[in-house]
Tab-separated table of C-alpha atoms in Angstrom:
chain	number	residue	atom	x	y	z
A	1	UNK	CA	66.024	116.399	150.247
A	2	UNK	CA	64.858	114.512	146.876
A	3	UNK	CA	66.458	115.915	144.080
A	4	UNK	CA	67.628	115.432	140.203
A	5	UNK	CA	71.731	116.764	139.917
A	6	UNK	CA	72.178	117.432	136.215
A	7	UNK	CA	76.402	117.798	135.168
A	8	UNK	CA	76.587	119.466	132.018
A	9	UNK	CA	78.644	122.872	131.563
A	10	UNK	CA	77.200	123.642	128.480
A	11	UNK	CA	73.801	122.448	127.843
A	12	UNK	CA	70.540	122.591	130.428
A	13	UNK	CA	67.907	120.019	131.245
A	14	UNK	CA	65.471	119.389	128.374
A	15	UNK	CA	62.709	117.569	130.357
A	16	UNK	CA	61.004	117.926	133.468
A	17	UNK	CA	60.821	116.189	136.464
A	18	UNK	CA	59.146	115.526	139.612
A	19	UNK	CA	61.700	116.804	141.766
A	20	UNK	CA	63.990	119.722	142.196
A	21	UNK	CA	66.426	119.752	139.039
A	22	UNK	CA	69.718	121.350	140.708
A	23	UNK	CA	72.533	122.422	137.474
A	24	UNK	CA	76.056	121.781	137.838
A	25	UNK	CA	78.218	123.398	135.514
A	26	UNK	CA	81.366	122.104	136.804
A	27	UNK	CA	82.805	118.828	139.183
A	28	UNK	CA	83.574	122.012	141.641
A	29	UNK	CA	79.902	122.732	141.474
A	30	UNK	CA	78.473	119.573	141.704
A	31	UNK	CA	80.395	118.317	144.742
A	32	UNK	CA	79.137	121.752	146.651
A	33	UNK	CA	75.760	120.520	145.929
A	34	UNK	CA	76.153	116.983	147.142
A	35	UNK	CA	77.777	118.530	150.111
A	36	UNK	CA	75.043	120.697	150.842
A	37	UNK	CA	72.337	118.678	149.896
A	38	UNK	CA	73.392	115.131	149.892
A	39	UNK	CA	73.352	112.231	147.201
A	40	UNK	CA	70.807	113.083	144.757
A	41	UNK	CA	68.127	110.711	144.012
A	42	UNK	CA	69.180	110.959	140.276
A	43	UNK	CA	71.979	112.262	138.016
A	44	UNK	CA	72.710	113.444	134.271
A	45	UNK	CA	76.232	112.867	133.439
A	46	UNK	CA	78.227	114.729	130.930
A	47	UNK	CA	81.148	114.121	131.132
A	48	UNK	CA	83.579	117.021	128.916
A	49	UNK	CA	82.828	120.043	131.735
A	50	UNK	CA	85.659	122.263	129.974
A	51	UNK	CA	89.155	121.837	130.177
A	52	UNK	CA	90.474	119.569	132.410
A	53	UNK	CA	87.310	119.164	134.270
A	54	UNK	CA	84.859	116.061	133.850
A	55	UNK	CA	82.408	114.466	135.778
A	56	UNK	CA	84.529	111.437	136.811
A	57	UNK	CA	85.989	113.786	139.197
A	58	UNK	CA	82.389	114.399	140.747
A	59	UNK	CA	82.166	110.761	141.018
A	60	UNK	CA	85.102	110.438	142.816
A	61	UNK	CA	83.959	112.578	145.384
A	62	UNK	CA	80.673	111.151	145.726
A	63	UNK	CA	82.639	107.736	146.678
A	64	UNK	CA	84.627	109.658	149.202
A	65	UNK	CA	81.441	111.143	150.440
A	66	UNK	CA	79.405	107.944	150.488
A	67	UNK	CA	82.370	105.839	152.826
A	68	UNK	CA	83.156	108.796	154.828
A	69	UNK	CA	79.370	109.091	155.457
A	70	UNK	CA	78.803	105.508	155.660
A	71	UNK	CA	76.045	105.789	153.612
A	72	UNK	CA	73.980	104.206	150.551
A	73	UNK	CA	72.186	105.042	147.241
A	74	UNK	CA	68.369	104.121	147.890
A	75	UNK	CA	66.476	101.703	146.140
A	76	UNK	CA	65.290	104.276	143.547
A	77	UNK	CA	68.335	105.798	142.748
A	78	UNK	CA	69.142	106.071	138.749
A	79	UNK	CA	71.919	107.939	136.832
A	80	UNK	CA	71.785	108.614	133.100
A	81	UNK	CA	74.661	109.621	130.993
A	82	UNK	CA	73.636	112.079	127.966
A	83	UNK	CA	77.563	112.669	127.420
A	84	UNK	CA	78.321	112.822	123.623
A	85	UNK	CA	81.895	111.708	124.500
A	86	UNK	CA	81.406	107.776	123.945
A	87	UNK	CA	84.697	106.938	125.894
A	88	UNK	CA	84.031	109.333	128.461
A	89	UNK	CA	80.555	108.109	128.623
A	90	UNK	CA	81.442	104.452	128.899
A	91	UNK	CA	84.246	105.591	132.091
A	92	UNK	CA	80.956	106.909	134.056
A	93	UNK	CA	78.670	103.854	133.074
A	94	UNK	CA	81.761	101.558	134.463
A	95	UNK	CA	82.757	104.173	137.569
A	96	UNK	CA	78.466	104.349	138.259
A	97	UNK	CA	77.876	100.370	137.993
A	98	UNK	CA	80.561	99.803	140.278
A	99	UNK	CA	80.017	102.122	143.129
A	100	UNK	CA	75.934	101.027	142.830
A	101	UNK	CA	77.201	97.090	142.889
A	102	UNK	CA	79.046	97.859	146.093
A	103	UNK	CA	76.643	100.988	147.666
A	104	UNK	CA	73.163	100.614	146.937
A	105	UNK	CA	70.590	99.314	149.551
């Protein structure tokens, strides 16, 4: 199933898209999707999700999930990061490149 995750716990998408836009409001959340629905074919990142909670922990998962799996982003994959945490933003940029480098068709 093609679909756009959006990760934000506070805000909601302010564009549209071609695909299904699934919400997240938490890493909890998020990783339920990906379980049900697999690896989206893109993602908004925040990455504050309340508390202790941030998306980095959804991206750990969605490592987990893509070795277990032994499976790959397509091609036409993209992420985005629209986190106003500039630190925390930069950690999912670096996590994101990484895992793409190594898991991307």
């Amino acid at each position: 199933m093609k679909y756009f995750l959006f990760i934000d716990d506070i805000r909601n998408p302010n564009f549209e898209s071609d695909i299904e836009i699934k919400i997240a409001r938490n890493s909890d959340e998020a990783i339920s999707i990906l379980k049900e629905f697999g690896i989206p074919n893109q993602i908004s990142f925040d990455h504050d999700l309340g508390g202790d909670d941030t998306s980095i922990i959804y991206i750990n998962a969605l490592t987990d999930y893509i070795i277990d799996n032994n499976i790959k982003f397509s091609k036409e994959f993209k992420y985005y990061v629209h986190s106003q945490n500039p630190v925390g933003a930069q950690n999912i940029i670096s996590k994101m490149d990484s895992l793409l480098k190594y898991f991307c068709e």
